[in-house]
XYZ file of C-alpha atoms in Angstrom:
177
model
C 96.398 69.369 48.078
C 98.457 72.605 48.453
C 95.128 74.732 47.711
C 93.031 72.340 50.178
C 95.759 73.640 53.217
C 95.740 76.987 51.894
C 91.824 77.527 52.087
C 92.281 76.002 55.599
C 94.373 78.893 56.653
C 92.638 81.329 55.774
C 89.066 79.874 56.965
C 90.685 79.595 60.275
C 92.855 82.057 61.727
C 95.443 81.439 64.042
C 94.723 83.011 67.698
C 98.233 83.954 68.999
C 96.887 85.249 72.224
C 94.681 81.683 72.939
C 97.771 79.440 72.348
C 99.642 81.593 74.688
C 97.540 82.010 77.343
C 96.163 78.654 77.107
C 99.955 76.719 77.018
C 102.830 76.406 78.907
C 103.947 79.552 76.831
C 101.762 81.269 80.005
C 104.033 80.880 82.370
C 106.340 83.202 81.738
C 103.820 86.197 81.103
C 102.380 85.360 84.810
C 105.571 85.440 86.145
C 106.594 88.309 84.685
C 103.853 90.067 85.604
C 103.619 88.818 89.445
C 107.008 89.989 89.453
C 106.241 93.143 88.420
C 103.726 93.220 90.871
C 106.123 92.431 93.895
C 109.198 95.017 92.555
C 106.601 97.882 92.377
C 105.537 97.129 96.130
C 109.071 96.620 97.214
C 109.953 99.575 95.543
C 107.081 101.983 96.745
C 107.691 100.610 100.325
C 111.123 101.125 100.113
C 113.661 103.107 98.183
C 110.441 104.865 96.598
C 109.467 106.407 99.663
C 112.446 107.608 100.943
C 113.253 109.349 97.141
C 109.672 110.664 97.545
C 110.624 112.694 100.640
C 113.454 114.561 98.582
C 110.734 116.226 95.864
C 109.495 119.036 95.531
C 105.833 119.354 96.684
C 104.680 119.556 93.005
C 106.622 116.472 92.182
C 105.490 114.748 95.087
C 101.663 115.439 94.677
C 102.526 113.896 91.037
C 103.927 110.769 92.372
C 101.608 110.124 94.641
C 99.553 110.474 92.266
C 101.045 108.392 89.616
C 101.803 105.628 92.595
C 97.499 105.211 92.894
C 97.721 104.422 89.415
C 100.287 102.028 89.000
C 99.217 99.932 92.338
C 95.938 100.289 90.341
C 96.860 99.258 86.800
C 98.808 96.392 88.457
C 96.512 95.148 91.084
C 94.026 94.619 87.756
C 96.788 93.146 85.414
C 97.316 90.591 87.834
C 93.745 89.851 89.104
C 93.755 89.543 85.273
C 96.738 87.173 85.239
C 95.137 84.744 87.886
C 92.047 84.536 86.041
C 93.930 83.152 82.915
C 95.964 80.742 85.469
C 92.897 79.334 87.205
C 91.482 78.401 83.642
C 94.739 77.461 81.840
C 95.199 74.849 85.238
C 91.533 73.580 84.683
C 89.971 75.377 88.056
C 87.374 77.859 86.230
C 85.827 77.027 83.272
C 86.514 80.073 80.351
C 82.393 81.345 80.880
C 83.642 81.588 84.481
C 86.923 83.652 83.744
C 85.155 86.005 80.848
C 82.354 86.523 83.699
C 84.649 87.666 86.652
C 87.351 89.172 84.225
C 84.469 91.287 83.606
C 84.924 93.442 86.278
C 88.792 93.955 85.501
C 89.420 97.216 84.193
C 92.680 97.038 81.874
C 92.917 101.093 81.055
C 94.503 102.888 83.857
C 96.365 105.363 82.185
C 99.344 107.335 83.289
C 100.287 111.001 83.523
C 101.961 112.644 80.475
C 105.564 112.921 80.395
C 104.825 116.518 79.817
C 103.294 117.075 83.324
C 104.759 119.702 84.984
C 107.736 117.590 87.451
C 107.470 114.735 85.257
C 111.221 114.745 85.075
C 112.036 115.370 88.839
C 110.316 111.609 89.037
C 113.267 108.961 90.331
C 114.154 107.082 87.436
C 113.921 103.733 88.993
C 109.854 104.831 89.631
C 109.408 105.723 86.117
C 110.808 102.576 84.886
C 108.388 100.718 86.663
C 105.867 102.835 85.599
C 106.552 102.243 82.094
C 106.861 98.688 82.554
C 103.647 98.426 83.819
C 101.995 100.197 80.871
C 103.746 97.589 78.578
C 102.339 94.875 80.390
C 98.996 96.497 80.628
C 99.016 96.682 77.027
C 99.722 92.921 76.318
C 97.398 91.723 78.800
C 94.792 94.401 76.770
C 95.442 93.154 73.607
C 95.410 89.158 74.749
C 92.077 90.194 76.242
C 90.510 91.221 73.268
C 91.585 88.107 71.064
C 90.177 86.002 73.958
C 87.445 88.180 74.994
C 86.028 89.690 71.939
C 83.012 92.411 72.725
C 79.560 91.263 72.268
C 78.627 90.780 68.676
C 81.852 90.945 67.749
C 83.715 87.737 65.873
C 87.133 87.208 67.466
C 88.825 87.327 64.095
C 87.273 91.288 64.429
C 88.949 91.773 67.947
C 92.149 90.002 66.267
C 92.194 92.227 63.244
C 92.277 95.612 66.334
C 95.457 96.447 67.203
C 98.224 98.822 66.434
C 99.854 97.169 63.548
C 96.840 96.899 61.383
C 95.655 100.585 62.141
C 99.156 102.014 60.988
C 98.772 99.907 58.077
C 95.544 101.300 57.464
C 96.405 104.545 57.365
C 99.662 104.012 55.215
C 97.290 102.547 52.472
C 95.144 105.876 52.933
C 98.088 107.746 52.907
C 99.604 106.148 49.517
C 96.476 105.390 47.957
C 96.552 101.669 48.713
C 100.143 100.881 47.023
C-alpha cells in the first residue's frame, strides 16, 4: 500500500502555483498586488513628485525613468492578476486567460543599483520599486507552472526556477555529492 501512494507521488507532481491561483489561497496575492498597484500611484502622484522636484537633474532623468517602468511592470502584473481572478471566479475559461495573458509581458526590468544617482532615489520610491520586482517575480514564476511554453510539459516549467538552478550548479560544483 505504502509503495502504491508513493508511485502516485511521484507520477503526479504537485502544482503549487495551480492550487494557489486556482483557491481561495488567491486572494491574498490579488490583493496584495492591487494594493501595490494603488500605493505606487498614490505615491508617484503625491509625496513622489514633490521629492522628485528636490533631485538633481541626473537623478531626476533616472526616476523618471525608473517611474515608466514600474507603472509598466505593475500595470502588467495586475492585468495579469485579473486574468487569474476572472478564471479562478468562473468568468473566462483557462484557453481564454492563457490566450489574452498572452499579450502580458512579465519582464520589465529595473535600473541597476549601480546607476549613477541610484542612491539620491527617495527611499520610500525604491521600496516600491523593489516590491514590485518581488511581485513581478512570483506572478513570473506562477505563470510558468500554469502557462508552460509550447512543447514544454508543465512538470519542465515546474522544475525552472531559482532553487533548482543553484542546486544544479552546487552538484557541478561538488561533483554531485
Amino acid at each position: 500500500m505504502m509503495s502504491s501512494i508513493q508511485e502516485q507521488a511521484s507520477t503526479k507532481p504537485v502544482r503549487l502555483a495551480e492550487k494557489r491561483i486556482f483557491s481561495e489561497r488567491f486572494k491574498p496575492m490579488y490583493s496584495d498586488g492591487m494594493r501595490l498597484v494603488e500605493e505606487a500611484a498614490a505615491y508617484l502622484d503625491g509625496e513622489g513628485r514633490i521629492e522628485a522636484k528636490r533631485l538633481s537633474r541626473v537623478a531626476a532623468t533616472l526616476y523618471a525613468a525608473e517611474s515608466m517602468r514600474l507603472t509598466t511592470r505593475l500595470m502588467q502584473i495586475a492585468s495579469w492578476l485579473l486574468l487569474q481572478r476572472a478564471a479562478n471566479n468562473g468568468e473566462m475559461t483557462r484557453a481564454q486567460v492563457a490566450e489574452e495573458k498572452a499579450k502580458v509581458q512579465l519582464e520589465t526590468p529595473s535600473a541597476s543599483r549601480a546607476t549613477l544617482s541610484w542612491e539620491e532615489l527617495p527611499k520610500a520610491f525604491i521600496a516600491i520599486v523593489d516590491r514590485s520586482l518581488q511581485m513581478q517575480t512570483m506572478v513570473r514564476r506562477c505563470d510558468e507552472q500554469l502557462y508552460p511554453k509550447a512543447g514544454e510539459e508543465p512538470e519542465q516549467a515546474q522544475k525552472r526556477n531559482a532553487v533548482d538552478d543553484q542546486m544544479t550548479l552546487l552538484k557541478a560544483a561538488f561533483g554531485g555529492r
